[in-house]
Structures are given as structure tokens and as C-alpha cells.
Amino acid sequence: MKKQVLFIQGGGDNGYEADAPLADSLQAALGKDYELSYPQLQSDKSAPDFGWPRQIGEKINEFKEDLILVAHSVGASLLLKYLSETKITKNINGIFLIATPWWSGDKDWVQGLKLQEDVGNKLPEHIPIFLYHSMDDEVVPFDHLAIYARKLPQAAIHAIKNGGHQFNNDLQFLAEEIQKLKDLN
């Protein structure tokens, strides 16, 4: 049976289209033993979190088998929001977050995106978490990775020398990390 990977897109008006090459790159690098799902999330502008955590939960619950979660940018932070605010019953083998923004400030639009200050204590303890951020990310400041290193001490933190926000649309390095996961069915 193929190992299941759910890839959550980044945000923006064309986030799904912009991240499609990332999803394609990851599927190609993972090979035939993995099946990657890349659903398009819809933004509900009336919801403070754009309705993404609810949709992410629905997508996770569609899977019958063990699952590997991968998320980019806004999708990564909102995946963390969902996982830290919801009781998880699904067997998740790993969480891979790339170019994850840490939301802060007093602007109204950002309030629904913020994670709880103790987010690291609210995540399932048994699931390995990996964060990746390019030093030359032009969208999400690189120093957000240091914030996550403090907030998620259980996570493996990886600074990537270059690749920008889209990692040059090449997730070979991520596929290699996913393939190292043990105890997958």
C-alpha cells in the first residue's frame, strides 16, 4: 500500500497555483511508493482564520490510513493552528512545515491566524515535527524560523541556504527526509 502524503498549499490569491510545482516536485521525488494529495483550499474572508483550519481537518479526516502532513507558508501555520487546537485521532507519522510564518501584531486581520503562545505544548507529543526555511526567503522573514525553534523545542529545525520562498520548486531534500521516517505501514 502506498504511503499517504497530504500537502497543504500556501496562501495568497494564487497560492494553489504557485505551490503546484512544489507538490509536483515532492511527488516526483518521493516516487511510486507514495501518493500525494494536493487539495485546493478555499478562503472564507468572513472567517478570522479564512476557514482553513476547518478545511484542513476535513481533509485529514478523509484519509483511512496513516498520514504524512506537508504544508507551505500560510498553510503551514494554519496546519499548526488546527493540530494545536483540535484533538487528533488520526495516525500522523510526521509533520513537515516549510517557510512557516509566525503571526504577530495588533492588526485585526492577523488575530485569527495567531497561534497560542504555548503552541509547542498543545501539539501531539508522539508526532515528529520538521521545519524548513530558506535563508533567502523573500516572503516570510528567515528569523521566523528562530521563533519556531523556541516555540517548538521538540521540532527538528533546518535552515536551507537558498531557494527563496518557493525553494526553487525543488523539494528533493524534503522527500529524502520523509523517506527516512520509520514505522510506516
mmCIF file of C-alpha atoms in Angstrom:
data_model
loop_
_atom_site.group_PDB
_atom_site.id
_atom_site.type_symbol
_atom_site.label_atom_id
_atom_site.label_comp_id
_atom_site.label_asym_id
_atom_site.label_seq_id
_atom_site.Cartn_x
_atom_site.Cartn_y
_atom_site.Cartn_z
ATOM 1 C CA MET A 1 0.000 0.000 0.000
ATOM 2 C CA LYS A 2 1.267 3.474 -0.853
ATOM 3 C CA LYS A 3 2.190 5.861 1.945
ATOM 4 C CA GLN A 4 -0.205 8.804 2.055
ATOM 5 C CA VAL A 5 1.004 12.431 1.971
ATOM 6 C CA LEU A 6 -1.285 15.438 2.338
ATOM 7 C CA PHE A 7 0.233 18.690 1.010
ATOM 8 C CA ILE A 8 -1.377 21.928 2.239
ATOM 9 C CA GLN A 9 -0.888 24.929 -0.028
ATOM 10 C CA GLY A 10 0.332 28.392 0.870
ATOM 11 C CA GLY A 11 -1.860 31.489 0.797
ATOM 12 C CA GLY A 12 -2.353 34.424 -1.495
ATOM 13 C CA ASP A 13 -4.622 34.975 -4.439
ATOM 14 C CA ASN A 14 -2.848 32.311 -6.482
ATOM 15 C CA GLY A 15 -1.349 30.226 -3.666
ATOM 16 C CA TYR A 16 -2.664 26.938 -5.017
ATOM 17 C CA GLU A 17 -1.228 27.529 -8.491
ATOM 18 C CA ALA A 18 2.043 28.886 -7.088
ATOM 19 C CA ASP A 19 2.540 25.814 -4.911
ATOM 20 C CA ALA A 20 1.538 23.228 -7.530
ATOM 21 C CA PRO A 21 5.172 22.920 -8.746
ATOM 22 C CA LEU A 22 6.233 22.257 -5.131
ATOM 23 C CA ALA A 23 3.632 19.497 -4.793
ATOM 24 C CA ASP A 24 4.630 18.035 -8.175
ATOM 25 C CA SER A 25 8.313 18.138 -7.222
ATOM 26 C CA LEU A 26 7.636 16.349 -3.953
ATOM 27 C CA GLN A 27 5.544 13.625 -5.591
ATOM 28 C CA ALA A 28 8.199 13.053 -8.257
ATOM 29 C CA ALA A 29 10.984 12.859 -5.666
ATOM 30 C CA LEU A 30 9.023 10.538 -3.366
ATOM 31 C CA GLY A 31 8.310 8.090 -6.170
ATOM 32 C CA LYS A 32 5.753 5.368 -6.670
ATOM 33 C CA ASP A 33 5.633 4.207 -3.037
ATOM 34 C CA TYR A 34 3.933 7.466 -2.018
ATOM 35 C CA GLU A 35 0.638 9.036 -3.017
ATOM 36 C CA LEU A 36 0.433 12.793 -2.601
ATOM 37 C CA SER A 37 -2.905 14.561 -2.267
ATOM 38 C CA TYR A 38 -2.966 18.287 -3.051
ATOM 39 C CA PRO A 39 -6.455 19.705 -2.405
ATOM 40 C CA GLN A 40 -7.268 23.329 -3.117
ATOM 41 C CA LEU A 41 -8.377 25.213 -0.008
ATOM 42 C CA GLN A 42 -10.921 27.999 -0.361
ATOM 43 C CA SER A 43 -10.598 31.239 1.592
ATOM 44 C CA ASP A 44 -13.639 32.327 3.559
ATOM 45 C CA LYS A 45 -12.938 36.022 4.042
ATOM 46 C CA SER A 46 -15.651 36.229 6.727
ATOM 47 C CA ALA A 47 -13.766 33.766 8.987
ATOM 48 C CA PRO A 48 -10.868 35.148 11.065
ATOM 49 C CA ASP A 49 -8.708 32.167 10.032
ATOM 50 C CA PHE A 50 -10.090 32.123 6.447
ATOM 51 C CA GLY A 51 -11.766 28.797 7.268
ATOM 52 C CA TRP A 52 -8.551 26.924 6.564
ATOM 53 C CA PRO A 53 -8.146 25.019 9.864
ATOM 54 C CA ARG A 54 -11.639 23.549 9.442
ATOM 55 C CA GLN A 55 -10.880 22.551 5.840
ATOM 56 C CA ILE A 56 -7.507 21.100 6.825
ATOM 57 C CA GLY A 57 -9.235 18.976 9.466
ATOM 58 C CA GLU A 58 -11.783 17.760 6.927
ATOM 59 C CA LYS A 59 -9.006 16.775 4.506
ATOM 60 C CA ILE A 60 -7.036 14.961 7.220
ATOM 61 C CA ASN A 61 -10.149 13.034 8.255
ATOM 62 C CA GLU A 62 -10.753 11.842 4.687
ATOM 63 C CA PHE A 63 -7.721 9.557 4.950
ATOM 64 C CA LYS A 64 -8.209 5.995 6.150
ATOM 65 C CA GLU A 65 -4.513 5.101 6.505
ATOM 66 C CA ASP A 66 -1.533 6.613 8.290
ATOM 67 C CA LEU A 67 -0.668 10.051 7.013
ATOM 68 C CA ILE A 68 2.290 12.361 6.472
ATOM 69 C CA LEU A 69 1.482 16.079 6.544
ATOM 70 C CA VAL A 70 3.381 18.670 4.497
ATOM 71 C CA ALA A 71 2.420 22.341 4.445
ATOM 72 C CA HIS A 72 3.830 25.540 2.961
ATOM 73 C CA SER A 73 3.759 29.097 4.294
ATOM 74 C CA VAL A 74 0.297 30.201 5.470
ATOM 75 C CA GLY A 75 -0.862 26.610 5.090
ATOM 76 C CA ALA A 76 1.893 25.508 7.474
ATOM 77 C CA SER A 77 0.931 27.979 10.190
ATOM 78 C CA LEU A 78 -2.755 27.124 9.850
ATOM 79 C CA LEU A 79 -1.966 23.406 9.954
ATOM 80 C CA LEU A 80 -0.214 24.076 13.266
ATOM 81 C CA LYS A 81 -3.263 26.033 14.411
ATOM 82 C CA TYR A 82 -5.532 23.091 13.615
ATOM 83 C CA LEU A 83 -3.239 20.499 15.221
ATOM 84 C CA SER A 84 -2.746 22.553 18.383
ATOM 85 C CA GLU A 85 -6.426 23.392 18.877
ATOM 86 C CA THR A 86 -8.029 20.047 17.975
ATOM 87 C CA LYS A 87 -7.877 16.571 19.493
ATOM 88 C CA ILE A 88 -6.127 14.453 16.881
ATOM 89 C CA THR A 89 -7.381 10.913 16.406
ATOM 90 C CA LYS A 90 -5.763 10.209 13.043
ATOM 91 C CA ASN A 91 -2.419 8.383 12.974
ATOM 92 C CA ILE A 92 0.031 11.000 11.664
ATOM 93 C CA ASN A 93 3.588 9.794 11.027
ATOM 94 C CA GLY A 94 5.250 13.183 10.529
ATOM 95 C CA ILE A 95 4.631 16.901 10.090
ATOM 96 C CA PHE A 96 6.819 18.780 7.609
ATOM 97 C CA LEU A 97 6.459 22.572 7.581
ATOM 98 C CA ILE A 98 8.183 24.819 5.049
ATOM 99 C CA ALA A 99 8.531 28.627 5.142
ATOM 100 C CA THR A 100 6.167 28.937 8.101
ATOM 101 C CA PRO A 101 5.200 32.468 9.171
ATOM 102 C CA TRP A 102 4.805 33.375 12.848
ATOM 103 C CA TRP A 103 1.844 35.761 13.024
ATOM 104 C CA SER A 104 2.082 38.699 15.418
ATOM 105 C CA GLY A 105 0.880 42.256 15.789
ATOM 106 C CA ASP A 106 -2.345 44.039 16.593
ATOM 107 C CA LYS A 107 -3.950 44.312 13.152
ATOM 108 C CA ASP A 108 -7.446 42.848 13.082
ATOM 109 C CA TRP A 109 -6.831 40.583 10.075
ATOM 110 C CA VAL A 110 -3.935 38.782 11.774
ATOM 111 C CA GLN A 111 -5.737 37.895 15.030
ATOM 112 C CA GLY A 112 -7.401 34.742 13.689
ATOM 113 C CA LEU A 113 -4.096 33.472 12.295
ATOM 114 C CA LYS A 114 -2.094 33.694 15.509
ATOM 115 C CA LEU A 115 -1.002 30.569 17.303
ATOM 116 C CA GLN A 116 -1.243 30.226 21.059
ATOM 117 C CA GLU A 117 1.946 31.268 22.851
ATOM 118 C CA ASP A 118 2.363 27.733 24.235
ATOM 119 C CA VAL A 119 1.656 26.042 20.884
ATOM 120 C CA GLY A 120 4.504 23.573 21.412
ATOM 121 C CA ASN A 121 2.765 22.160 24.485
ATOM 122 C CA LYS A 122 -0.513 21.704 22.628
ATOM 123 C CA LEU A 123 0.749 19.579 19.743
ATOM 124 C CA PRO A 124 0.575 15.779 19.868
ATOM 125 C CA GLU A 125 3.793 14.629 21.564
ATOM 126 C CA HIS A 126 4.346 11.463 19.565
ATOM 127 C CA ILE A 127 4.421 13.049 16.097
ATOM 128 C CA PRO A 128 7.818 14.164 14.758
ATOM 129 C CA ILE A 129 7.831 17.760 13.504
ATOM 130 C CA PHE A 130 10.286 19.190 10.974
ATOM 131 C CA LEU A 131 10.611 22.851 9.969
ATOM 132 C CA TYR A 132 12.478 24.154 6.919
ATOM 133 C CA HIS A 133 13.123 27.756 5.939
ATOM 134 C CA SER A 134 15.326 29.271 3.228
ATOM 135 C CA MET A 135 17.745 31.897 4.427
ATOM 136 C CA ASP A 136 16.897 33.941 1.339
ATOM 137 C CA ASP A 137 13.097 33.697 1.680
ATOM 138 C CA GLU A 138 11.730 36.927 0.208
ATOM 139 C CA VAL A 139 8.204 36.490 1.612
ATOM 140 C CA VAL A 140 8.450 35.110 5.161
ATOM 141 C CA PRO A 141 11.412 36.539 7.092
ATOM 142 C CA PHE A 142 14.065 33.954 7.937
ATOM 143 C CA ASP A 143 14.005 34.982 11.612
ATOM 144 C CA HIS A 144 10.566 33.343 11.932
ATOM 145 C CA LEU A 145 12.415 30.012 11.975
ATOM 146 C CA ALA A 146 14.160 31.060 15.211
ATOM 147 C CA ILE A 147 10.773 31.865 16.763
ATOM 148 C CA TYR A 148 9.557 28.366 15.915
ATOM 149 C CA ALA A 149 12.773 26.881 17.316
ATOM 150 C CA ARG A 150 11.846 28.467 20.665
ATOM 151 C CA LYS A 151 8.119 27.701 20.475
ATOM 152 C CA LEU A 152 8.529 24.107 19.245
ATOM 153 C CA PRO A 153 11.611 22.736 21.029
ATOM 154 C CA GLN A 154 10.563 19.225 20.012
ATOM 155 C CA ALA A 155 10.877 20.079 16.299
ATOM 156 C CA ALA A 156 13.862 19.434 14.054
ATOM 157 C CA ILE A 157 14.832 22.829 12.620
ATOM 158 C CA HIS A 158 16.506 23.119 9.204
ATOM 159 C CA ALA A 159 17.894 26.303 7.664
ATOM 160 C CA ILE A 160 18.226 25.956 3.900
ATOM 161 C CA LYS A 161 20.980 28.110 2.380
ATOM 162 C CA ASN A 162 18.999 29.270 -0.643
ATOM 163 C CA GLY A 163 15.883 28.604 -2.664
ATOM 164 C CA GLY A 164 13.657 31.515 -1.707
ATOM 165 C CA HIS A 165 10.093 31.176 -0.537
ATOM 166 C CA GLN A 166 9.344 28.510 -3.147
ATOM 167 C CA PHE A 167 12.569 26.524 -2.564
ATOM 168 C CA ASN A 168 13.290 26.812 -6.291
ATOM 169 C CA ASN A 169 10.292 24.488 -6.741
ATOM 170 C CA ASP A 170 12.520 21.583 -5.742
ATOM 171 C CA LEU A 171 11.578 19.548 -2.676
ATOM 172 C CA GLN A 172 14.044 16.693 -3.220
ATOM 173 C CA PHE A 173 15.576 17.458 0.204
ATOM 174 C CA LEU A 174 12.149 17.126 1.829
ATOM 175 C CA ALA A 175 11.394 13.852 0.055
ATOM 176 C CA GLU A 176 14.644 12.421 1.414
ATOM 177 C CA GLU A 177 13.607 13.390 4.957
ATOM 178 C CA ILE A 178 10.131 11.911 4.526
ATOM 179 C CA GLN A 179 11.608 8.656 3.255
ATOM 180 C CA LYS A 180 13.671 8.387 6.461
ATOM 181 C CA LEU A 181 10.540 8.158 8.623
ATOM 182 C CA LYS A 182 10.288 4.811 10.365
ATOM 183 C CA ASP A 183 7.341 2.673 11.325
ATOM 184 C CA LEU A 184 5.230 3.481 8.286
ATOM 185 C CA ASN A 185 2.799 0.840 7.094
#
